[in-house]
């Protein structure tokens, strides 16, 4: 029987999974607001057109909730419960844990979101897990990868290292997200919740500094957190400080991370973005 994955929200992470599955013979249907296509995928504009689950065997939702709740379930909850689905994945975020002052959290840690987006995600998780369907929840750390690394900002000369003592973030390369999802599809465990992050929660200034080293650029200037010009969204991320454990994806799903820390991940991003020929501004001929 042909396997068909429906991606509700055909964004960065969903497309990474599609690139893994399509060479294996999977049919992939993706939804987007503008109908933009990935080669080999059947991309449909939604909302705006009818969306049938006929023939769909697997579903992945990556559409963010709002203050009103999950935006998918009011339209598709009944269809998701009546379809003959083998696997359903919901992409959430580690923001559901809230702030733990740098302490470790795992999937058993009670959820105390400290931001509106974390609260919305926690409520959406509960609604998805309440479905009569084989739902799995994936709590993603900060996502990076080709096109979503720090290199462009560093090359622009606008990067600054924001210093907030004791602050760490967990991260995950998009290709590791894809392999975790693929491993879960191969070993379904309805109701399971997985943290998806690498092994090395790290201060953001260390990550940016290492990226500058890879480019051969001077270390970006330090700016104290309280003095930094930041968007409200960016500032809100610094209101949560925690280290996220990833033992379950290793022990239950057998995942070996391709990029277990930001050093390995940033080297791969640099290679993928083909910046090997980048010449630092101070060394540009004629300048």
CSV table of C-alpha atoms in Angstrom, one decimal:
chain,number,residue,atom,x,y,z
A,1,UNK,CA,0.0,0.0,0.0
A,2,UNK,CA,1.3,3.4,-0.9
A,3,UNK,CA,2.2,5.6,2.0
A,4,UNK,CA,0.9,9.1,1.9
A,5,UNK,CA,1.9,11.9,4.2
A,6,UNK,CA,-0.3,15.0,4.6
A,7,UNK,CA,1.7,18.0,6.0
A,8,UNK,CA,-0.6,20.6,7.4
A,9,UNK,CA,1.7,23.5,7.1
A,10,UNK,CA,4.4,22.7,4.5
A,11,UNK,CA,7.2,24.8,6.1
A,12,UNK,CA,10.8,24.3,6.9
A,13,UNK,CA,10.6,21.2,9.1
A,14,UNK,CA,7.9,19.5,7.1
A,15,UNK,CA,9.8,19.9,3.9
A,16,UNK,CA,12.9,18.4,5.5
A,17,UNK,CA,10.8,15.3,6.3
A,18,UNK,CA,9.4,15.2,2.8
A,19,UNK,CA,12.9,15.2,1.3
A,20,UNK,CA,13.6,12.1,3.4
A,21,UNK,CA,10.5,10.2,2.5
A,22,UNK,CA,9.9,11.0,-1.2
A,23,UNK,CA,13.0,9.1,-2.4
A,24,UNK,CA,11.6,6.1,-0.5
A,25,UNK,CA,8.4,6.2,-2.7
A,26,UNK,CA,6.2,8.2,-0.4
A,27,UNK,CA,3.5,10.5,-1.7
A,28,UNK,CA,3.6,13.8,0.1
A,29,UNK,CA,0.8,16.4,0.2
A,30,UNK,CA,1.6,19.7,1.7
A,31,UNK,CA,-0.6,22.7,2.5
A,32,UNK,CA,0.4,26.3,2.4
A,33,UNK,CA,-1.4,29.6,2.2
A,34,UNK,CA,0.2,30.5,-1.1
A,35,UNK,CA,0.5,27.0,-2.7
A,36,UNK,CA,4.3,27.2,-3.0
A,37,UNK,CA,5.7,23.8,-4.1
A,38,UNK,CA,8.6,21.6,-3.3
A,39,UNK,CA,9.7,19.5,-6.2
A,40,UNK,CA,7.9,16.1,-6.1
A,41,UNK,CA,5.3,17.2,-3.6
A,42,UNK,CA,1.6,17.8,-4.2
A,43,UNK,CA,1.1,21.3,-2.6
A,44,UNK,CA,-2.4,22.6,-2.0
A,45,UNK,CA,-3.5,26.0,-0.9
A,46,UNK,CA,-5.3,25.7,2.5
A,47,UNK,CA,-7.4,27.2,3.9
A,48,UNK,CA,-9.2,28.1,0.8
A,49,UNK,CA,-9.8,24.7,-0.8
A,50,UNK,CA,-11.4,21.4,0.3
A,51,UNK,CA,-8.9,19.1,2.0
A,52,UNK,CA,-9.7,15.4,1.9
A,53,UNK,CA,-8.0,12.7,3.9
A,54,UNK,CA,-8.9,10.0,1.5
A,55,UNK,CA,-5.8,7.8,0.9
A,56,UNK,CA,-3.8,9.6,3.5
A,57,UNK,CA,-1.9,7.2,5.9
A,58,UNK,CA,0.2,9.7,7.9
A,59,UNK,CA,-0.4,13.3,9.0
A,60,UNK,CA,2.0,16.0,10.3
A,61,UNK,CA,0.7,19.3,11.6
A,62,UNK,CA,3.2,22.2,12.1
A,63,UNK,CA,0.7,25.1,12.0
A,64,UNK,CA,1.0,27.3,15.1
A,65,UNK,CA,-2.0,27.9,17.3
A,66,UNK,CA,-3.4,31.3,18.2
A,67,UNK,CA,-5.0,32.7,21.3
A,68,UNK,CA,-8.2,31.1,20.1
A,69,UNK,CA,-6.6,27.7,20.0
A,70,UNK,CA,-5.4,25.3,17.3
A,71,UNK,CA,-6.4,26.4,13.9
A,72,UNK,CA,-6.5,22.9,12.3
A,73,UNK,CA,-8.8,21.0,14.6
A,74,UNK,CA,-12.0,23.0,14.1
A,75,UNK,CA,-11.9,22.0,10.5
A,76,UNK,CA,-10.4,18.5,10.5
A,77,UNK,CA,-10.9,16.9,13.9
A,78,UNK,CA,-13.7,14.7,12.8
A,79,UNK,CA,-11.9,13.7,9.6
A,80,UNK,CA,-8.7,12.9,11.6
A,81,UNK,CA,-10.7,10.6,13.9
A,82,UNK,CA,-12.6,8.8,11.2
A,83,UNK,CA,-9.7,8.3,8.8
A,84,UNK,CA,-7.6,5.1,8.9
A,85,UNK,CA,-4.4,6.7,9.9
A,86,UNK,CA,-1.2,4.9,11.0
A,87,UNK,CA,0.5,7.9,12.5
A,88,UNK,CA,-0.2,11.6,13.4
A,89,UNK,CA,2.5,14.0,14.4
A,90,UNK,CA,2.1,17.4,16.0
A,91,UNK,CA,5.0,19.8,16.1
A,92,UNK,CA,5.0,21.7,19.4
A,93,UNK,CA,7.8,23.6,21.2
A,94,UNK,CA,9.9,23.4,24.4
A,95,UNK,CA,8.3,26.7,25.3
A,96,UNK,CA,5.5,24.6,27.0
A,97,UNK,CA,7.9,24.0,29.9
A,98,UNK,CA,8.4,27.7,30.8
A,99,UNK,CA,11.3,29.0,32.7
A,100,UNK,CA,13.4,26.6,34.9
A,101,UNK,CA,16.3,28.9,35.7
A,102,UNK,CA,18.8,26.8,33.8
A,103,UNK,CA,17.7,23.4,35.2
A,104,UNK,CA,17.1,20.3,33.2
A,105,UNK,CA,13.6,19.3,32.0
A,106,UNK,CA,12.3,16.2,30.3
A,107,UNK,CA,9.0,14.9,29.0
A,108,UNK,CA,7.8,14.2,32.5
A,109,UNK,CA,8.3,17.8,33.7
A,110,UNK,CA,5.0,19.5,34.5
A,111,UNK,CA,4.1,22.2,32.0
A,112,UNK,CA,4.2,25.8,33.3
A,113,UNK,CA,4.4,28.0,30.3
A,114,UNK,CA,5.7,31.5,31.0
A,115,UNK,CA,4.7,33.1,27.7
A,116,UNK,CA,1.5,33.3,25.7
A,117,UNK,CA,2.9,31.3,22.8
A,118,UNK,CA,4.0,28.5,25.3
A,119,UNK,CA,0.5,28.5,26.8
A,120,UNK,CA,-1.1,28.3,23.4
A,121,UNK,CA,1.1,25.4,22.4
A,122,UNK,CA,0.4,23.5,25.7
A,123,UNK,CA,-3.4,23.8,25.1
A,124,UNK,CA,-3.0,22.7,21.5
A,125,UNK,CA,-1.0,19.7,22.6
A,126,UNK,CA,-3.8,18.6,24.9
A,127,UNK,CA,-6.4,19.1,22.2
A,128,UNK,CA,-4.4,17.0,19.7
A,129,UNK,CA,-3.7,14.2,22.2
A,130,UNK,CA,-7.4,14.1,23.1
A,131,UNK,CA,-8.2,13.0,19.5
A,132,UNK,CA,-9.2,9.4,18.9
A,133,UNK,CA,-6.2,9.1,16.6
A,134,UNK,CA,-2.6,7.8,16.8
A,135,UNK,CA,-1.1,11.2,17.9
A,136,UNK,CA,2.5,11.9,18.7
A,137,UNK,CA,3.8,15.2,20.0
A,138,UNK,CA,7.3,16.6,19.3
A,139,UNK,CA,8.5,19.5,21.4
A,140,UNK,CA,11.1,21.2,19.2
A,141,UNK,CA,14.0,23.3,20.5
A,142,UNK,CA,15.3,26.3,18.5
A,143,UNK,CA,15.4,25.2,14.9
A,144,UNK,CA,18.4,26.0,12.7
A,145,UNK,CA,19.8,24.8,9.4
A,146,UNK,CA,20.5,25.9,5.9
A,147,UNK,CA,19.0,29.4,5.4
A,148,UNK,CA,18.3,29.6,9.1
A,149,UNK,CA,21.8,30.0,10.6
A,150,UNK,CA,23.6,33.0,12.0
A,151,UNK,CA,25.9,33.5,9.0
A,152,UNK,CA,23.9,36.0,7.0
A,153,UNK,CA,23.6,38.3,10.0
A,154,UNK,CA,27.3,38.0,10.8
A,155,UNK,CA,28.2,38.8,7.1
A,156,UNK,CA,26.0,41.9,7.3
A,157,UNK,CA,28.1,43.2,10.2
A,158,UNK,CA,25.0,43.6,12.3
A,159,UNK,CA,25.4,40.7,14.7
A,160,UNK,CA,25.9,41.3,18.4
A,161,UNK,CA,26.5,38.9,21.2
A,162,UNK,CA,23.7,39.4,23.8
A,163,UNK,CA,25.0,38.6,27.2
A,164,UNK,CA,22.6,37.5,29.9
A,165,UNK,CA,24.6,35.6,32.6
A,166,UNK,CA,23.6,32.0,33.0
A,167,UNK,CA,21.3,32.0,29.9
A,168,UNK,CA,21.3,28.9,27.8
A,169,UNK,CA,19.1,27.6,24.9
A,170,UNK,CA,18.6,24.2,23.4
A,171,UNK,CA,18.7,23.8,19.7
A,172,UNK,CA,18.1,21.3,16.9
A,173,UNK,CA,19.2,21.0,13.3
A,174,UNK,CA,16.3,20.7,10.9
A,175,UNK,CA,17.7,17.4,9.4
A,176,UNK,CA,17.7,15.9,12.9
A,177,UNK,CA,14.1,16.9,13.3
A,178,UNK,CA,13.3,15.0,10.1
A,179,UNK,CA,15.1,11.9,11.2
A,180,UNK,CA,13.3,11.9,14.6
A,181,UNK,CA,10.0,12.1,12.8
A,182,UNK,CA,11.0,9.3,10.4
A,183,UNK,CA,12.0,7.1,13.3
A,184,UNK,CA,8.7,7.7,15.1
A,185,UNK,CA,6.8,6.8,11.9
A,186,UNK,CA,8.7,3.5,11.8
A,187,UNK,CA,8.0,2.9,15.5
A,188,UNK,CA,4.5,4.4,16.3
A,189,UNK,CA,3.7,4.9,19.9
A,190,UNK,CA,0.4,6.8,20.1
A,191,UNK,CA,0.2,9.3,22.9
A,192,UNK,CA,4.0,9.6,23.1
A,193,UNK,CA,5.7,13.0,23.7
A,194,UNK,CA,9.3,13.6,22.6
A,195,UNK,CA,11.7,16.4,23.2
A,196,UNK,CA,13.6,17.1,20.0
A,197,UNK,CA,16.9,18.9,20.7
A,198,UNK,CA,20.7,18.3,20.6
A,199,UNK,CA,23.0,17.3,23.4
A,200,UNK,CA,24.4,20.7,24.2
A,201,UNK,CA,22.3,23.5,25.6
A,202,UNK,CA,24.6,26.5,25.2
A,203,UNK,CA,24.8,30.3,25.8
A,204,UNK,CA,23.7,32.1,22.6
A,205,UNK,CA,26.9,34.3,22.6
A,206,UNK,CA,29.0,31.1,22.4
A,207,UNK,CA,27.1,29.9,19.3
A,208,UNK,CA,27.4,33.3,17.5
A,209,UNK,CA,31.1,33.5,18.4
A,210,UNK,CA,31.8,30.0,17.0
A,211,UNK,CA,29.9,31.0,13.8
A,212,UNK,CA,32.1,34.1,13.5
A,213,UNK,CA,35.2,31.9,13.9
A,214,UNK,CA,34.0,29.6,11.1
A,215,UNK,CA,33.7,32.6,8.8
A,216,UNK,CA,37.0,34.1,9.9
A,217,UNK,CA,35.3,37.2,11.2
A,218,UNK,CA,36.2,39.2,14.4
A,219,UNK,CA,34.2,38.3,17.5
A,220,UNK,CA,31.0,40.3,17.5
A,221,UNK,CA,30.7,43.0,20.1
A,222,UNK,CA,29.1,42.1,23.5
A,223,UNK,CA,25.9,43.9,24.5
A,224,UNK,CA,24.4,43.4,28.0
A,225,UNK,CA,20.9,42.0,27.8
A,226,UNK,CA,19.3,44.9,29.6
A,227,UNK,CA,20.9,47.3,27.0
A,228,UNK,CA,20.2,45.3,23.9
A,229,UNK,CA,17.7,46.6,21.2
A,230,UNK,CA,15.5,43.6,20.6
A,231,UNK,CA,12.0,42.9,19.3
A,232,UNK,CA,9.5,41.9,22.0
A,233,UNK,CA,9.5,38.3,20.6
A,234,UNK,CA,13.2,38.0,20.7
A,235,UNK,CA,13.3,39.4,24.3
A,236,UNK,CA,10.6,37.0,25.4
A,237,UNK,CA,12.9,34.0,24.5
A,238,UNK,CA,15.4,35.2,27.1
A,239,UNK,CA,12.6,35.0,29.7
A,240,UNK,CA,12.9,31.2,29.6
A,241,UNK,CA,16.1,29.5,30.7
A,242,UNK,CA,16.3,25.7,30.7
A,243,UNK,CA,18.3,22.7,29.5
A,244,UNK,CA,16.2,20.1,27.6
A,245,UNK,CA,16.9,16.4,27.8
A,246,UNK,CA,16.6,14.3,24.7
A,247,UNK,CA,17.1,10.7,26.1
A,248,UNK,CA,13.7,9.5,24.9
A,249,UNK,CA,14.4,10.0,21.2
A,250,UNK,CA,17.6,8.0,21.6
A,251,UNK,CA,16.3,5.2,23.9
A,252,UNK,CA,12.9,4.7,22.4
A,253,UNK,CA,13.4,5.7,18.8
A,254,UNK,CA,17.0,4.6,18.4
A,255,UNK,CA,18.0,8.0,17.0
A,256,UNK,CA,21.7,9.0,16.7
A,257,UNK,CA,21.8,12.7,16.1
A,258,UNK,CA,23.7,13.8,13.0
A,259,UNK,CA,24.5,17.1,14.7
A,260,UNK,CA,24.8,16.4,18.4
A,261,UNK,CA,25.9,20.0,19.2
A,262,UNK,CA,25.9,23.4,17.6
A,263,UNK,CA,29.6,23.1,16.4
A,264,UNK,CA,28.8,20.1,14.2
A,265,UNK,CA,25.6,21.7,13.1
A,266,UNK,CA,27.0,25.0,12.1
A,267,UNK,CA,29.8,23.4,10.2
A,268,UNK,CA,27.2,21.5,8.2
A,269,UNK,CA,25.1,24.7,7.6
A,270,UNK,CA,28.2,26.6,6.4
A,271,UNK,CA,29.0,23.8,3.9
A,272,UNK,CA,25.3,23.7,2.8
A,273,UNK,CA,25.2,27.4,2.3
A,274,UNK,CA,28.4,27.2,0.2
A,275,UNK,CA,30.1,30.1,2.0
A,276,UNK,CA,33.5,28.6,1.7
A,277,UNK,CA,34.6,31.4,-0.6
A,278,UNK,CA,33.4,34.2,1.7
A,279,UNK,CA,36.0,36.9,2.2
A,280,UNK,CA,35.7,38.9,5.4
A,281,UNK,CA,35.1,42.6,4.7
A,282,UNK,CA,38.5,43.6,6.0
A,283,UNK,CA,40.1,41.4,3.5
A,284,UNK,CA,38.0,42.3,0.5
A,285,UNK,CA,40.2,43.3,-2.5
A,286,UNK,CA,40.0,47.0,-3.3
A,287,UNK,CA,38.5,48.1,0.0
